[in-house]
Amino acid sequence: MAKTPVKMKINGREVEALVEPRTLLIHFLREEQLLTGAHIGCETSHCGACTVDLDGKTVKSCTVFAVQAEGSEITTVEGMAAADGTLHPLQEGFAAMHGLQCGFCTPGMLMRAQRLLQENPNPSDEEIRMGISGNICRCTGYQNIVKAIRYAADKLNNSEREAAE
Ligand code: FES
Ligand code: FES
């Protein structure tokens, strides 16, 4: 099949590639960019395992063709920690609050939670639950995921407060 040139920025890196028009973004990320953090669960937009951030929006990358991401800025879970390896408060929170068991949903949860906290820096537990309602976890019962996101929200809000003082 004829391939189409695409350009996009992934985790701050300019990427140029040739893709088949039928290639889904999740396959492009995993198989061609070797960014295997985003997982494939259902490929029908139900589970959220494939969640990435695309131009400031949470997107299930199994619902987007790679060609549709032309010119976009994408962040995957690989782009979440700082360049020196310091974990993002969300990653720290998931570890500290036992927000994962098998870990299959975790990259998608992290990406969704990051955007959720940008949209609403101090969400209630109910708003956290609503905010992650597009991401399924089959292990944890969500309780500790909510605690992990709350941990990160508190840490981010405290550092902002300290920076302002
Ligand atoms: S793999 Fe994309 S939503 Fe399940
Ligand atoms: S930790 Fe196993 S699916 Fe969420």
Coordinates of N, CA and C and ligand atoms in Angstrom, one line a residue:
M1 N 0.9 -1.2 0.0 CA 0.0 0.0 0.0 C 0.9 1.3 0.0
A2 N 0.5 2.3 -0.7 CA 1.3 3.5 -0.8 C 1.4 4.1 0.6
K3 N 2.5 4.7 0.8 CA 2.7 5.3 2.2 C 2.7 6.8 2.1
T4 N 2.3 7.4 3.2 CA 2.1 8.9 3.3 C 3.2 9.4 4.2
P5 N 3.8 10.5 3.9 CA 4.8 11.1 4.8 C 4.1 11.8 6.0
V6 N 4.6 11.6 7.2 CA 4.0 12.3 8.3 C 5.2 12.9 9.1
K7 N 4.8 14.1 9.8 CA 5.8 14.7 10.7 C 5.0 15.0 12.0
M8 N 5.6 14.7 13.1 CA 5.0 15.1 14.4 C 6.1 15.2 15.4
K9 N 5.8 15.7 16.6 CA 6.7 15.8 17.6 C 6.3 14.8 18.7
I10 N 7.2 13.9 19.1 CA 6.8 12.9 20.1 C 7.7 13.0 21.2
N11 N 7.2 13.3 22.4 CA 8.0 13.5 23.6 C 9.1 14.5 23.4
G12 N 8.8 15.6 22.6 CA 9.7 16.7 22.4 C 10.7 16.4 21.2
R13 N 10.6 15.2 20.6 CA 11.5 14.9 19.5 C 10.8 15.0 18.2
E14 N 11.4 15.6 17.2 CA 10.8 15.7 15.8 C 10.9 14.4 15.2
V15 N 9.8 13.9 14.6 CA 9.7 12.6 14.0 C 9.2 12.7 12.6
E16 N 9.9 12.1 11.6 CA 9.4 12.1 10.3 C 9.3 10.6 9.8
A17 N 8.2 10.3 9.2 CA 8.1 8.8 8.8 C 7.2 8.7 7.6
L18 N 7.2 7.5 7.0 CA 6.3 7.1 6.0 C 5.3 6.1 6.6
V19 N 4.0 6.4 6.5 CA 3.1 5.4 7.1 C 2.0 5.0 6.1
E20 N 1.5 3.8 6.3 CA 0.3 3.5 5.5 C -0.9 4.2 6.1
P21 N -1.8 4.7 5.2 CA -2.9 5.5 5.7 C -3.8 4.7 6.7
R22 N -3.7 3.3 6.7 CA -4.5 2.6 7.6 C -3.9 2.4 9.0
T23 N -2.6 2.8 9.1 CA -1.9 2.6 10.4 C -2.5 3.4 11.5
L24 N -2.8 2.7 12.6 CA -3.3 3.4 13.8 C -2.2 4.0 14.5
L25 N -2.5 5.1 15.2 CA -1.4 5.8 16.0 C -0.8 4.9 17.0
I26 N -1.5 4.1 17.7 CA -1.0 3.2 18.7 C 0.1 2.2 18.0
H27 N -0.2 1.7 16.8 CA 0.7 0.8 16.1 C 2.0 1.6 15.7
F28 N 1.7 2.8 15.2 CA 2.9 3.6 14.8 C 3.8 3.9 16.0
L29 N 3.2 4.2 17.2 CA 4.0 4.5 18.4 C 4.8 3.3 18.8
R30 N 4.1 2.2 18.9 CA 4.7 0.9 19.5 C 5.6 0.3 18.5
E31 N 5.1 0.1 17.3 CA 5.9 -0.8 16.3 C 7.0 0.0 15.5
E32 N 6.7 1.3 15.2 CA 7.7 2.0 14.4 C 8.5 2.9 15.3
Q33 N 8.0 3.5 16.3 CA 8.8 4.4 17.2 C 9.3 3.6 18.4
L34 N 8.9 2.4 18.6 CA 9.4 1.5 19.7 C 9.0 2.2 21.1
L35 N 7.9 2.9 21.1 CA 7.5 3.5 22.4 C 6.3 2.5 22.8
T36 N 6.7 1.6 23.6 CA 5.7 0.5 24.0 C 5.0 0.7 25.3
G37 N 5.2 2.0 25.8 CA 4.5 2.3 27.1 C 3.0 2.2 26.9
A38 N 2.5 2.9 25.9 CA 1.0 2.8 25.6 C 0.7 1.4 25.2
H39 N -0.3 0.8 25.9 CA -0.7 -0.6 25.6 C -1.9 -0.7 24.7
I40 N -2.0 -1.9 24.2 CA -3.2 -2.2 23.3 C -4.0 -3.2 24.1
G41 N -5.2 -2.7 24.5 CA -6.1 -3.6 25.3 C -7.3 -4.1 24.4
C42 N -8.1 -3.1 23.9 CA -9.3 -3.5 23.2 C -9.3 -3.1 21.7
E43 N -8.6 -2.1 21.4 CA -8.6 -1.5 20.0 C -10.0 -1.1 19.6
T44 N -10.8 -0.8 20.5 CA -12.2 -0.4 20.2 C -12.6 0.8 21.0
S45 N -11.6 1.5 21.6 CA -11.8 2.8 22.3 C -12.5 2.6 23.7
H46 N -12.5 1.4 24.2 CA -13.2 1.2 25.5 C -12.3 1.2 26.7
C47 N -11.0 0.7 26.6 CA -10.3 0.4 27.8 C -9.3 1.6 28.2
G48 N -8.9 2.4 27.3 CA -8.0 3.5 27.7 C -6.5 3.1 27.9
A49 N -6.2 1.8 27.6 CA -4.8 1.4 27.8 C -3.8 2.1 26.9
C50 N -4.4 2.6 25.7 CA -3.5 3.2 24.7 C -3.5 4.7 24.8
T51 N -3.9 5.2 25.9 CA -4.1 6.7 26.1 C -2.7 7.5 25.9
V52 N -2.7 8.5 25.1 CA -1.6 9.4 25.0 C -2.2 10.8 25.1
D53 N -1.3 11.8 25.1 CA -1.7 13.2 25.1 C -1.4 13.7 23.7
L54 N -2.4 14.3 23.0 CA -2.2 14.8 21.6 C -2.7 16.2 21.6
D55 N -1.8 17.1 21.3 CA -2.1 18.6 21.3 C -3.0 19.0 22.5
G56 N -2.5 18.6 23.7 CA -3.2 19.0 24.9 C -4.5 18.4 25.2
K57 N -4.8 17.2 24.5 CA -6.0 16.5 24.8 C -5.7 15.0 25.1
T58 N -6.5 14.4 25.9 CA -6.3 13.0 26.2 C -6.9 12.3 25.0
V59 N -6.2 11.4 24.4 CA -6.6 10.7 23.2 C -6.4 9.2 23.3
K60 N -7.3 8.4 22.9 CA -7.1 6.9 22.8 C -6.5 6.7 21.5
S61 N -5.2 6.3 21.5 CA -4.5 6.3 20.2 C -4.9 5.1 19.3
C62 N -5.8 4.2 19.8 CA -6.3 3.2 18.9 C -7.5 3.8 18.1
T63 N -7.9 5.0 18.3 CA -9.0 5.6 17.6 C -8.5 6.6 16.6
V64 N -7.2 6.8 16.5 CA -6.6 7.8 15.6 C -5.7 7.2 14.6
F65 N -5.8 7.6 13.4 CA -4.8 7.1 12.4 C -3.5 7.9 12.5
A66 N -2.4 7.3 12.3 CA -1.2 8.0 12.4 C -1.2 9.3 11.5
V67 N -1.8 9.2 10.3 CA -1.8 10.3 9.4 C -2.6 11.5 10.0
Q68 N -3.5 11.2 10.9 CA -4.3 12.3 11.5 C -3.5 13.0 12.5
A69 N -2.4 12.5 12.9 CA -1.5 13.1 13.9 C -0.5 14.0 13.2
E70 N -0.6 14.2 11.9 CA 0.3 15.0 11.2 C 0.4 16.4 11.8
G71 N 1.6 16.9 12.1 CA 1.8 18.2 12.7 C 1.5 18.3 14.2
S72 N 1.2 17.2 14.8 CA 0.8 17.3 16.2 C 2.0 17.1 17.2
E73 N 1.7 17.5 18.4 CA 2.6 17.2 19.5 C 2.0 16.1 20.4
I74 N 2.8 15.1 20.5 CA 2.3 13.9 21.3 C 3.2 13.6 22.5
T75 N 2.6 13.3 23.6 CA 3.3 12.9 24.8 C 2.8 11.5 25.1
T76 N 3.8 10.6 25.3 CA 3.5 9.2 25.8 C 4.0 9.1 27.2
V77 N 3.8 8.0 27.8 CA 4.2 7.8 29.2 C 5.8 7.9 29.3
E78 N 6.4 7.6 28.2 CA 7.9 7.7 28.2 C 8.4 9.1 28.3
G79 N 7.5 10.1 28.0 CA 7.9 11.5 28.1 C 7.5 12.1 29.5
M80 N 7.0 11.3 30.4 CA 6.5 11.9 31.6 C 7.5 12.2 32.7
A81 N 8.5 11.4 32.9 CA 9.5 11.7 33.9 C 10.4 12.8 33.4
A82 N 11.1 13.5 34.3 CA 12.1 14.5 33.9 C 13.2 13.9 33.2
A83 N 14.0 14.7 32.4 CA 15.1 14.2 31.6 C 16.1 13.5 32.5
D84 N 16.3 14.0 33.7 CA 17.3 13.3 34.6 C 16.7 12.1 35.3
G85 N 15.5 11.7 34.9 CA 15.0 10.4 35.5 C 14.1 10.6 36.7
T86 N 14.0 11.9 37.2 CA 13.1 12.1 38.3 C 11.7 11.8 37.9
L87 N 11.0 11.0 38.8 CA 9.7 10.7 38.5 C 8.7 11.9 38.6
H88 N 7.7 11.9 37.7 CA 6.6 12.8 37.9 C 5.9 12.5 39.2
P89 N 5.3 13.5 39.9 CA 4.5 13.2 41.1 C 3.5 12.2 40.9
L90 N 2.9 12.1 39.7 CA 1.9 11.0 39.5 C 2.6 9.6 39.5
Q91 N 3.7 9.5 38.9 CA 4.4 8.2 38.9 C 4.8 7.9 40.3
E92 N 5.3 8.9 41.1 CA 5.6 8.7 42.5 C 4.4 8.3 43.3
G93 N 3.3 8.9 43.0 CA 2.0 8.7 43.7 C 1.5 7.2 43.4
F94 N 1.6 6.8 42.2 CA 1.1 5.4 41.9 C 2.0 4.4 42.6
A95 N 3.3 4.7 42.8 CA 4.2 3.8 43.5 C 3.9 3.8 45.0
A96 N 3.8 5.0 45.5 CA 3.6 5.2 47.0 C 2.3 4.7 47.4
M97 N 1.2 4.9 46.6 CA -0.1 4.6 47.1 C -0.6 3.2 46.5
H98 N 0.3 2.5 45.9 CA -0.1 1.2 45.4 C -1.2 1.3 44.3
G99 N -1.0 2.3 43.4 CA -2.1 2.5 42.4 C -2.0 1.5 41.2
L100 N -1.2 0.5 41.4 CA -1.2 -0.5 40.3 C -1.0 -1.9 40.8
Q101 N -1.4 -2.9 40.1 CA -1.1 -4.2 40.4 C -0.4 -4.9 39.2
C102 N -1.2 -5.3 38.2 CA -0.5 -5.8 37.0 C 0.2 -4.8 36.2
G103 N -0.3 -3.5 36.2 CA 0.4 -2.4 35.6 C -0.1 -2.2 34.1
F104 N -1.0 -3.1 33.6 CA -1.4 -2.9 32.2 C -2.1 -1.6 31.9
C105 N -2.9 -1.2 32.8 CA -3.7 0.1 32.6 C -2.8 1.3 33.0
T106 N -1.7 1.1 33.7 CA -1.0 2.2 34.3 C -0.5 3.3 33.3
P107 N 0.1 3.0 32.2 CA 0.6 4.1 31.4 C -0.6 5.0 30.9
G108 N -1.7 4.4 30.6 CA -2.9 5.1 30.1 C -3.5 5.9 31.3
M109 N -3.5 5.3 32.5 CA -4.0 6.1 33.6 C -3.1 7.3 33.9
L110 N -1.9 7.1 33.8 CA -0.9 8.2 34.1 C -1.1 9.3 33.1
M111 N -1.2 9.0 31.9 CA -1.4 10.0 30.9 C -2.7 10.8 31.0
R112 N -3.8 10.0 31.3 CA -5.1 10.6 31.5 C -5.0 11.5 32.8
A113 N -4.4 11.0 33.9 CA -4.4 11.7 35.1 C -3.5 13.0 35.0
Q114 N -2.5 13.0 34.2 CA -1.7 14.2 34.0 C -2.5 15.3 33.3
R115 N -3.3 14.9 32.3 CA -4.1 15.9 31.7 C -5.2 16.4 32.6
L116 N -5.8 15.4 33.3 CA -6.9 15.8 34.3 C -6.4 16.8 35.3
L117 N -5.2 16.7 35.8 CA -4.7 17.6 36.8 C -4.3 19.0 36.1
Q118 N -4.0 18.9 34.8 CA -3.8 20.2 34.2 C -5.2 20.9 34.0
E119 N -6.2 20.1 33.7 CA -7.5 20.7 33.5 C -8.1 21.2 34.9
N120 N -7.9 20.4 35.9 CA -8.5 20.7 37.2 C -7.4 20.3 38.3
P121 N -6.6 21.3 38.7 CA -5.5 21.0 39.6 C -5.9 20.5 41.0
N122 N -7.1 20.7 41.4 CA -7.5 20.3 42.7 C -8.8 19.5 42.7
P123 N -8.8 18.4 42.0 CA -10.1 17.7 41.9 C -10.6 17.0 43.1
S124 N -11.9 16.9 43.3 CA -12.4 16.1 44.4 C -12.2 14.6 44.0
D125 N -12.4 13.7 45.0 CA -12.3 12.3 44.6 C -13.3 11.9 43.5
E126 N -14.5 12.5 43.6 CA -15.5 12.2 42.6 C -15.1 12.7 41.3
E127 N -14.5 13.9 41.2 CA -14.0 14.4 39.9 C -12.9 13.6 39.4
I128 N -12.0 13.0 40.3 CA -11.0 12.1 39.8 C -11.6 10.9 39.2
R129 N -12.6 10.3 39.9 CA -13.2 9.1 39.4 C -13.9 9.4 38.0
M130 N -14.6 10.5 37.9 CA -15.2 10.9 36.6 C -14.1 11.1 35.6
G131 N -13.0 11.8 36.0 CA -11.9 12.1 35.0 C -11.3 10.9 34.4
I132 N -11.2 9.8 35.2 CA -10.5 8.6 34.7 C -11.6 7.5 34.2
S133 N -12.8 8.0 34.1 CA -13.9 7.0 33.8 C -13.7 6.3 32.4
G134 N -12.9 6.9 31.5 CA -12.6 6.3 30.2 C -11.5 5.3 30.3
N135 N -10.9 5.1 31.5 CA -9.8 4.1 31.6 C -10.2 3.0 32.5
I136 N -10.1 1.8 32.0 CA -10.5 0.6 32.8 C -9.3 0.0 33.5
C137 N -9.5 -0.3 34.8 CA -8.5 -1.1 35.5 C -9.2 -2.3 36.0
R138 N -8.6 -3.5 35.7 CA -9.3 -4.7 36.1 C -8.7 -5.3 37.4
C139 N -7.7 -4.6 38.0 CA -7.1 -5.1 39.2 C -7.4 -4.4 40.5
T140 N -7.3 -3.1 40.5 CA -7.1 -2.3 41.8 C -8.4 -2.0 42.4
G141 N -9.6 -2.0 41.7 CA -10.8 -1.4 42.3 C -10.8 0.1 42.4
Y142 N -9.8 0.7 41.8 CA -9.7 2.2 41.6 C -9.4 3.0 42.9
Q143 N -9.6 2.4 44.0 CA -9.5 3.1 45.3 C -8.0 3.7 45.4
N144 N -7.0 2.9 45.1 CA -5.7 3.4 45.3 C -5.2 4.2 44.1
I145 N -5.9 4.1 43.0 CA -5.6 5.0 41.8 C -6.1 6.4 42.2
V146 N -7.2 6.5 42.8 CA -7.7 7.8 43.2 C -6.8 8.4 44.3
K147 N -6.3 7.6 45.2 CA -5.3 8.1 46.2 C -4.0 8.5 45.6
A148 N -3.6 7.8 44.5 CA -2.3 8.2 43.9 C -2.5 9.5 43.1
I149 N -3.6 9.7 42.5 CA -3.8 11.0 41.8 C -4.0 12.1 42.8
R150 N -4.6 11.9 44.0 CA -4.8 12.9 45.0 C -3.4 13.2 45.6
Y151 N -2.5 12.2 45.7 CA -1.1 12.4 46.2 C -0.4 13.4 45.3
A152 N -0.6 13.1 44.0 CA 0.1 14.0 43.0 C -0.4 15.4 43.0
A153 N -1.8 15.5 43.1 CA -2.4 16.8 43.1 C -1.9 17.6 44.3
D154 N -1.8 17.0 45.4 CA -1.3 17.7 46.6 C 0.1 18.1 46.5
K155 N 0.9 17.2 45.9 CA 2.4 17.5 45.8 C 2.6 18.7 44.8
L156 N 1.8 18.6 43.7 CA 2.0 19.7 42.7 C 1.5 21.0 43.2
N157 N 0.4 21.0 44.0 CA -0.2 22.2 44.5 C 0.8 22.8 45.6
N158 N 1.4 21.9 46.4 CA 2.3 22.4 47.4 C 3.5 23.0 46.8
S159 N 4.1 22.3 45.7 CA 5.3 22.9 45.1 C 5.0 24.3 44.5
E160 N 3.7 24.4 43.9 CA 3.4 25.7 43.4 C 3.3 26.8 44.4
R161 N 2.7 26.3 45.6 CA 2.5 27.3 46.7 C 3.9 27.7 47.2
E162 N 4.8 26.8 47.4 CA 6.1 27.1 47.9 C 6.9 28.0 46.9
A163 N 6.7 27.7 45.6 CA 7.4 28.6 44.6 C 6.9 30.0 44.6
A164 N 5.6 30.2 45.0 CA 5.0 31.5 45.0 C 5.4 32.3 46.2
E165 N 5.8 31.6 47.3 CA 6.1 32.2 48.6 C 7.5 32.9 48.6
Ligands
FES1 S1 -6.7 -0.2 23.2 FE1 -7.4 1.8 22.8 S2 -9.0 2.1 24.1 FE2 -8.5 0.0 24.4
FES2 S1 -3.3 -2.6 37.5 FE1 -4.0 -4.3 36.3 S2 -5.4 -3.4 34.9 FE2 -5.0 -1.8 36.3

